[in-house]
PDB file of C-alpha atoms in Angstrom:
ATOM      1  CA  MET A  19     -17.540  14.872  -3.238  1.00  0.00           C
ATOM      2  CA  LEU A  20     -14.439  14.876  -1.403  1.00  0.00           C
ATOM      3  CA  ASN A  21     -12.946  11.525  -1.982  1.00  0.00           C
ATOM      4  CA  VAL A  22     -10.970   9.256   0.321  1.00  0.00           C
ATOM      5  CA  ILE A  23      -7.479   7.467  -0.326  1.00  0.00           C
ATOM      6  CA  ARG A  24      -8.252   4.505   1.406  1.00  0.00           C
ATOM      7  CA  THR A  25      -9.364   0.572   0.797  1.00  0.00           C
ATOM      8  CA  ALA A  26     -12.742  -0.632   0.807  1.00  0.00           C
ATOM      9  CA  ALA A  27     -14.156  -0.997   4.015  1.00  0.00           C
ATOM     10  CA  LEU A  28     -14.584  -4.441   5.748  1.00  0.00           C
ATOM     11  CA  GLU A  29     -17.127  -5.680   8.513  1.00  0.00           C
ATOM     12  CA  LEU A  30     -15.423  -6.914  11.373  1.00  0.00           C
ATOM     13  CA  THR A  31     -16.773 -10.177  13.304  1.00  0.00           C
ATOM     14  CA  ILE A  32     -15.159  -9.502  16.977  1.00  0.00           C
ATOM     15  CA  ILE A  33     -17.285  -6.051  17.380  1.00  0.00           C
ATOM     16  CA  PRO A  34     -20.247  -4.612  15.287  1.00  0.00           C
ATOM     17  CA  ALA A  35     -17.840  -2.461  13.116  1.00  0.00           C
ATOM     18  CA  ILE A  36     -16.343  -1.306  10.344  1.00  0.00           C
ATOM     19  CA  ALA A  37     -12.761  -1.077   9.076  1.00  0.00           C
ATOM     20  CA  TYR A  38     -10.649   0.023   6.349  1.00  0.00           C
ATOM     21  CA  LYS A  39      -7.034   1.762   5.661  1.00  0.00           C
ATOM     22  CA  GLN A  40      -6.476   5.382   4.808  1.00  0.00           C
ATOM     23  CA  LYS A  41      -3.732   7.239   3.502  1.00  0.00           C
ATOM     24  CA  LEU A  42      -2.083   9.263   5.984  1.00  0.00           C
ATOM     25  CA  ARG A  43      -1.003  13.000   5.402  1.00  0.00           C
ATOM     26  CA  SER A  44       2.166  12.407   7.854  1.00  0.00           C
ATOM     27  CA  GLY A  45       3.041   9.476   5.920  1.00  0.00           C
ATOM     28  CA  GLY A  46       2.291   5.793   6.298  1.00  0.00           C
ATOM     29  CA  ALA A  47      -1.050   4.453   6.796  1.00  0.00           C
ATOM     30  CA  GLY A  48      -3.856   4.093   9.207  1.00  0.00           C
ATOM     31  CA  ILE A  49      -6.918   1.803   9.745  1.00  0.00           C
ATOM     32  CA  LYS A  50     -10.012   3.349  11.177  1.00  0.00           C
ATOM     33  CA  LEU A  51     -12.762   1.454  12.872  1.00  0.00           C
ATOM     34  CA  MET A  52     -16.119   2.949  12.863  1.00  0.00           C
ATOM     35  CA  ARG A  53     -18.988   1.045  15.367  1.00  0.00           C
ATOM     36  CA  LEU A  54     -21.842   0.192  13.596  1.00  0.00           C
ATOM     37  CA  ASP A  55     -24.298   0.522  17.112  1.00  0.00           C
ATOM     38  CA  MET A  56     -23.557   3.708  17.921  1.00  0.00           C
ATOM     39  CA  ASP A  57     -21.051   6.833  17.172  1.00  0.00           C
ATOM     40  CA  ALA A  58     -17.881   6.080  18.229  1.00  0.00           C
ATOM     41  CA  THR A  59     -14.843   5.878  16.066  1.00  0.00           C
ATOM     42  CA  ALA A  60     -11.050   4.746  16.586  1.00  0.00           C
ATOM     43  CA  MET A  61      -7.682   4.855  14.631  1.00  0.00           C
ATOM     44  CA  ALA A  62      -4.447   3.556  14.844  1.00  0.00           C
ATOM     45  CA  THR A  63      -0.852   3.580  12.703  1.00  0.00           C
ATOM     46  CA  ILE A  64       0.373   0.824  11.463  1.00  0.00           C
ATOM     47  CA  ASP A  65       4.224  -0.082  12.375  1.00  0.00           C
ATOM     48  CA  LYS A  66       6.178  -0.425   8.999  1.00  0.00           C
ATOM     49  CA  ARG A  67       8.258  -2.601  10.959  1.00  0.00           C
ATOM     50  CA  THR A  68       5.799  -5.169  12.139  1.00  0.00           C
ATOM     51  CA  GLY A  69       2.756  -4.786  10.039  1.00  0.00           C
ATOM     52  CA  GLU A  70       0.673  -4.383  13.398  1.00  0.00           C
ATOM     53  CA  ALA A  71      -1.812  -2.187  14.227  1.00  0.00           C
ATOM     54  CA  VAL A  72      -0.483   0.795  17.193  1.00  0.00           C
ATOM     55  CA  ALA A  73      -3.582   2.601  18.652  1.00  0.00           C
ATOM     56  CA  TYR A  74      -3.403   6.447  17.841  1.00  0.00           C
ATOM     57  CA  GLY A  75      -4.844   8.825  20.821  1.00  0.00           C
ATOM     58  CA  GLN A  76      -6.757   7.861  23.389  1.00  0.00           C
ATOM     59  CA  VAL A  77      -8.848   4.460  22.574  1.00  0.00           C
ATOM     60  CA  ASP A  78     -11.450   2.978  24.363  1.00  0.00           C
ATOM     61  CA  THR A  79     -10.782  -0.642  24.768  1.00  0.00           C
ATOM     62  CA  ALA A  80     -14.278  -1.500  26.071  1.00  0.00           C
ATOM     63  CA  LEU A  81     -15.412  -0.386  22.440  1.00  0.00           C
ATOM     64  CA  PHE A  82     -12.526  -1.206  20.574  1.00  0.00           C
ATOM     65  CA  PRO A  83     -10.435  -3.987  21.938  1.00  0.00           C
ATOM     66  CA  LEU A  84      -7.083  -4.624  20.610  1.00  0.00           C
ATOM     67  CA  GLU A  85      -8.231  -7.696  18.797  1.00  0.00           C
ATOM     68  CA  ALA A  86     -10.659  -6.270  16.493  1.00  0.00           C
ATOM     69  CA  PHE A  87      -7.268  -3.762  15.565  1.00  0.00           C
ATOM     70  CA  ASP A  88      -5.684  -7.424  14.979  1.00  0.00           C
ATOM     71  CA  GLU A  89      -8.649  -8.803  12.820  1.00  0.00           C
ATOM     72  CA  ALA A  90      -8.940  -5.106  10.947  1.00  0.00           C
ATOM     73  CA  VAL A  91      -5.316  -4.928  10.387  1.00  0.00           C
ATOM     74  CA  GLU A  92      -5.506  -9.122   8.655  1.00  0.00           C
ATOM     75  CA  LEU A  93      -8.503  -8.470   6.697  1.00  0.00           C
ATOM     76  CA  ILE A  94      -6.963  -5.523   4.839  1.00  0.00           C
ATOM     77  CA  ALA A  95      -3.922  -6.506   4.445  1.00  0.00           C
ATOM     78  CA  GLY A  96      -3.114  -7.079   0.510  1.00  0.00           C
ATOM     79  CA  LEU A  97      -5.989  -4.643  -0.063  1.00  0.00           C
ATOM     80  CA  PRO A  98      -4.900  -1.840  -2.797  1.00  0.00           C
ATOM     81  CA  TYR A  99      -6.036   1.785  -2.351  1.00  0.00           C
ATOM     82  CA  SER A 100      -8.299   3.355  -4.368  1.00  0.00           C
ATOM     83  CA  SER A 101      -9.435   7.013  -4.246  1.00  0.00           C
ATOM     84  CA  ARG A 102     -13.518   6.475  -2.710  1.00  0.00           C
ATOM     85  CA  GLY A 103     -16.233   8.775  -1.745  1.00  0.00           C
ATOM     86  CA  LYS A 104     -16.414   9.512   2.259  1.00  0.00           C
ATOM     87  CA  ILE A 105     -18.258   6.873   4.439  1.00  0.00           C
ATOM     88  CA  THR A 106     -21.439   7.696   5.766  1.00  0.00           C
ATOM     89  CA  LEU A 107     -23.495   5.606   8.716  1.00  0.00           C
ATOM     90  CA  ASN A 108     -26.682   6.041   9.697  1.00  0.00           C
ATOM     91  CA  THR A 109     -28.532   4.235  12.385  1.00  0.00           C
ATOM     92  CA  SER A 110     -31.862   4.996  14.416  1.00  0.00           C
ATOM     93  CA  ASN A 111     -29.685   7.327  16.471  1.00  0.00           C
ATOM     94  CA  TYR A 112     -26.875   9.175  14.417  1.00  0.00           C
ATOM     95  CA  SER A 113     -25.052   9.764  11.339  1.00  0.00           C
ATOM     96  CA  ALA A 114     -22.020  10.120  11.113  1.00  0.00           C
ATOM     97  CA  ALA A 115     -18.904  10.457   8.677  1.00  0.00           C
ATOM     98  CA  VAL A 116     -15.646   9.633   8.105  1.00  0.00           C
ATOM     99  CA  ASP A 117     -13.253  12.601   8.815  1.00  0.00           C
ATOM    100  CA  LYS A 118     -11.524  14.996   6.195  1.00  0.00           C
ATOM    101  CA  PRO A 119      -9.089  12.449   4.109  1.00  0.00           C
ATOM    102  CA  GLU A 120      -5.585  12.805   4.833  1.00  0.00           C
ATOM    103  CA  ILE A 121      -4.196  12.973   0.633  1.00  0.00           C
ATOM    104  CA  PRO A 122      -0.674  13.209   0.395  1.00  0.00           C
ATOM    105  CA  GLU A 123       0.981  15.644  -1.670  1.00  0.00           C
ATOM    106  CA  ILE A 124       1.780  13.550  -4.997  1.00  0.00           C
ATOM    107  CA  ASN A 125      -1.414  11.180  -5.452  1.00  0.00           C
ATOM    108  CA  MET A 126       0.027   7.950  -7.175  1.00  0.00           C
ATOM    109  CA  VAL A 127      -3.403   6.319  -6.564  1.00  0.00           C
ATOM    110  CA  GLU A 128      -5.095   7.519  -9.592  1.00  0.00           C
ATOM    111  CA  SER A 129      -1.750   6.702 -11.752  1.00  0.00           C
ATOM    112  CA  ASP A 130      -1.959   4.313 -14.811  1.00  0.00           C
ATOM    113  CA  GLU A 131       1.019   3.084 -13.404  1.00  0.00           C
ATOM    114  CA  TYR A 132      -0.063   2.028  -9.550  1.00  0.00           C
ATOM    115  CA  LYS A 133      -3.316   0.814 -11.441  1.00  0.00           C
ATOM    116  CA  ALA A 134      -1.976  -1.055 -13.673  1.00  0.00           C
ATOM    117  CA  ILE A 135       0.111  -2.949 -11.111  1.00  0.00           C
ATOM    118  CA  ILE A 136      -3.118  -3.372  -9.272  1.00  0.00           C
ATOM    119  CA  VAL A 137      -5.173  -5.379 -12.691  1.00  0.00           C
ATOM    120  CA  ARG A 138      -1.985  -7.060 -13.341  1.00  0.00           C
ATOM    121  CA  TYR A 139      -0.857  -8.949 -10.068  1.00  0.00           C
ATOM    122  CA  LYS A 140      -4.153  -8.963  -7.948  1.00  0.00           C
ATOM    123  CA  ASP A 141      -5.689 -12.231  -7.100  1.00  0.00           C
ATOM    124  CA  GLU A 142      -9.157 -13.271  -6.953  1.00  0.00           C
ATOM    125  CA  LYS A 143      -9.782 -11.971  -3.978  1.00  0.00           C
ATOM    126  CA  GLY A 144      -8.803  -8.624  -4.753  1.00  0.00           C
ATOM    127  CA  LYS A 145      -5.596  -8.748  -3.264  1.00  0.00           C
ATOM    128  CA  ILE A 146      -1.974  -8.056  -4.111  1.00  0.00           C
ATOM    129  CA  ASN A 147      -0.258 -11.734  -4.969  1.00  0.00           C
ATOM    130  CA  TYR A 148       3.096 -10.370  -4.097  1.00  0.00           C
ATOM    131  CA  THR A 149       4.994 -13.516  -4.910  1.00  0.00           C
ATOM    132  CA  LEU A 150       4.051 -13.410  -8.806  1.00  0.00           C
ATOM    133  CA  MET A 151       4.770  -9.166  -8.483  1.00  0.00           C
ATOM    134  CA  ASN A 152       8.035 -10.177  -7.382  1.00  0.00           C
ATOM    135  CA  LYS A 153       9.054 -12.754  -9.448  1.00  0.00           C
ATOM    136  CA  ASP A 154       7.777 -10.708 -12.528  1.00  0.00           C
ATOM    137  CA  PHE A 155      10.248  -8.347 -12.026  1.00  0.00           C
ATOM    138  CA  ILE A 156      12.719 -10.163 -10.798  1.00  0.00           C
ATOM    139  CA  GLN A 157      12.763 -11.565 -14.486  1.00  0.00           C
ATOM    140  CA  TYR A 158      12.762  -7.610 -15.940  1.00  0.00           C
ATOM    141  CA  THR A 159      15.888  -7.068 -13.588  1.00  0.00           C
ATOM    142  CA  SER A 160      17.709 -10.240 -14.633  1.00  0.00           C
ATOM    143  CA  LYS A 161      17.521  -9.154 -18.349  1.00  0.00           C
ATOM    144  CA  SER A 162      17.820  -5.533 -18.437  1.00  0.00           C
ATOM    145  CA  LYS A 163      20.882  -4.118 -19.799  1.00  0.00           C
ATOM    146  CA  THR A 164      20.688  -0.506 -17.862  1.00  0.00           C
ATOM    147  CA  VAL A 165      20.616  -2.922 -14.875  1.00  0.00           C
ATOM    148  CA  ALA A 166      23.831  -4.712 -15.538  1.00  0.00           C
ATOM    149  CA  ASN A 167      25.237  -1.151 -16.296  1.00  0.00           C
ATOM    150  CA  MET A 168      24.662   0.256 -12.911  1.00  0.00           C
ATOM    151  CA  ILE A 169      25.513  -3.114 -10.901  1.00  0.00           C
ATOM    152  CA  SER A 170      28.665  -2.448 -13.086  1.00  0.00           C
ATOM    153  CA  ASN A 171      28.862   0.518 -11.361  1.00  0.00           C
ATOM    154  CA  ARG A 172      28.440  -0.492  -7.753  1.00  0.00           C
ATOM    155  CA  ALA A 173      24.940   1.835  -7.639  1.00  0.00           C
ATOM    156  CA  GLN A 174      22.976   1.904  -4.271  1.00  0.00           C
ATOM    157  CA  ILE A 175      20.198  -0.771  -3.929  1.00  0.00           C
ATOM    158  CA  ASP A 176      17.870   1.906  -3.846  1.00  0.00           C
ATOM    159  CA  GLU A 177      18.862   3.265  -7.176  1.00  0.00           C
ATOM    160  CA  ILE A 178      18.691   0.159  -8.795  1.00  0.00           C
ATOM    161  CA  LEU A 179      15.089  -1.170  -7.213  1.00  0.00           C
ATOM    162  CA  VAL A 180      13.635   2.836  -8.367  1.00  0.00           C
ATOM    163  CA  ASN A 181      14.778   2.000 -12.110  1.00  0.00           C
ATOM    164  CA  VAL A 182      13.863  -1.302 -12.167  1.00  0.00           C
ATOM    165  CA  ILE A 183       9.509  -0.409 -11.151  1.00  0.00           C
ATOM    166  CA  LYS A 184       9.852   2.996 -13.129  1.00  0.00           C
ATOM    167  CA  ASN A 185      10.763   1.189 -16.466  1.00  0.00           C
ATOM    168  CA  ARG A 186       8.631  -1.841 -15.519  1.00  0.00           C
ATOM    169  CA  ALA A 187       5.050   0.155 -14.150  1.00  0.00           C
ATOM    170  CA  THR A 188       6.186   2.435 -17.308  1.00  0.00           C
ATOM    171  CA  PHE A 189       5.671  -0.822 -19.834  1.00  0.00           C
ATOM    172  CA  LEU A 190       2.724  -2.375 -17.602  1.00  0.00           C
ATOM    173  CA  ALA A 191       0.872   0.783 -18.194  1.00  0.00           C
ATOM    174  CA  GLY A 192       1.647   0.597 -21.981  1.00  0.00           C
ATOM    175  CA  LYS A 193       3.265   4.599 -21.643  1.00  0.00           C
ATOM    176  CA  LYS A 194       6.248   6.032 -23.195  1.00  0.00           C
ATOM    177  CA  GLU A 195       7.419   8.687 -20.695  1.00  0.00           C
ATOM    178  CA  ASN A 196       8.770   7.326 -17.201  1.00  0.00           C
ATOM    179  CA  LEU A 197       7.619   8.882 -13.860  1.00  0.00           C
ATOM    180  CA  ASP A 198      10.216  10.954 -12.235  1.00  0.00           C
ATOM    181  CA  ASP A 199      11.908   9.180  -9.126  1.00  0.00           C
ATOM    182  CA  ASN A 200       9.806  11.042  -6.621  1.00  0.00           C
ATOM    183  CA  HIS A 201       6.601   9.813  -8.237  1.00  0.00           C
ATOM    184  CA  VAL A 202       7.983   6.001  -8.188  1.00  0.00           C
ATOM    185  CA  LYS A 203       9.280   6.792  -4.546  1.00  0.00           C
ATOM    186  CA  VAL A 204       5.853   7.452  -3.525  1.00  0.00           C
ATOM    187  CA  LEU A 205       4.557   4.693  -5.524  1.00  0.00           C
ATOM    188  CA  ILE A 206       6.974   2.318  -3.903  1.00  0.00           C
ATOM    189  CA  GLU A 207       5.457   3.226  -0.655  1.00  0.00           C
ATOM    190  CA  MET A 208       1.934   3.116  -1.216  1.00  0.00           C
ATOM    191  CA  LEU A 209       2.742  -0.891  -2.559  1.00  0.00           C
ATOM    192  CA  ASP A 210       4.673  -1.301   0.674  1.00  0.00           C
ATOM    193  CA  GLU A 211       1.841   0.011   2.703  1.00  0.00           C
ATOM    194  CA  ILE A 212      -0.668  -2.374   0.849  1.00  0.00           C
ATOM    195  CA  ASP A 213       1.184  -5.146   3.008  1.00  0.00           C
ATOM    196  CA  PRO A 214       3.971  -3.162   5.122  1.00  0.00           C
ATOM    197  CA  ARG A 215       5.913  -6.524   5.365  1.00  0.00           C
ATOM    198  CA  ASN A 216       7.698  -4.700   2.073  1.00  0.00           C
ATOM    199  CA  ALA A 217       6.097  -5.044  -1.317  1.00  0.00           C
ATOM    200  CA  PHE A 218       9.249  -5.655  -3.089  1.00  0.00           C
ATOM    201  CA  LYS A 219      11.328  -7.583  -0.346  1.00  0.00           C
ATOM    202  CA  GLU A 220      12.446 -10.398  -2.652  1.00  0.00           C
ATOM    203  CA  LEU A 221      13.700  -7.799  -5.716  1.00  0.00           C
ATOM    204  CA  ARG A 222      15.700  -5.669  -3.006  1.00  0.00           C
ATOM    205  CA  SER A 223      17.304  -9.535  -1.953  1.00  0.00           C
ATOM    206  CA  TYR A 224      17.637 -10.132  -5.737  1.00  0.00           C
ATOM    207  CA  ILE A 225      19.680  -6.908  -6.334  1.00  0.00           C
ATOM    208  CA  SER A 226      21.341  -7.443  -3.454  1.00  0.00           C
ATOM    209  CA  ARG A 227      22.851 -10.798  -4.799  1.00  0.00           C
ATOM    210  CA  MET A 228      23.800  -9.228  -7.813  1.00  0.00           C
ATOM    211  CA  LEU A 229      25.590  -6.921  -6.552  1.00  0.00           C
ATOM    212  CA  SER A 230      27.442  -9.222  -4.041  1.00  0.00           C
ATOM    213  CA  ARG A 231      28.525 -11.227  -6.904  1.00  0.00           C
ATOM    214  CA  SER A 232      29.609  -8.011  -9.067  1.00  0.00           C
TER     215      SER A 232
END
């Protein structure tokens, strides 16, 4: 069975439907809503700046009111991606399947590094604790000699961020070889998409302060 890089599917209360977040081939993430009482689906992309759902294509608001998308975003925020089988809904009237998955060129959802981060910082509800994650990465950053050298050499924030996450993720995964920068950037992007308000916002701010003091 072909798997979809998506979150778990959760049931909405505003309308009889389930929703999940899916990785898009075009980049970013999309929320998919599937009615439980009829053969009808709707899609929205996620605005990276606001974290809000933006309806994709023509959406029948009688079947999929904007409030349903808002509820879906709130319910799914913090849920990690995993490689999951497609969803098939069976009712007395129809059998509908999710569209073919949109799989990114670099798939980090099955990587040891991604899984290690999810396991370490996941709370009892299965959502990522971003405060704990940033605190841990900041502690590592403050003690890293490599970061200190990069700060002295006036490296860019994104360069330092990639280096920090690369090395810390390698340690958490119990591996000896680091990911290359492209894979690390995809890893960061996927963590950002779990909650699009920037997974490493506090870490970025900390690095920025280090640069300003140097």
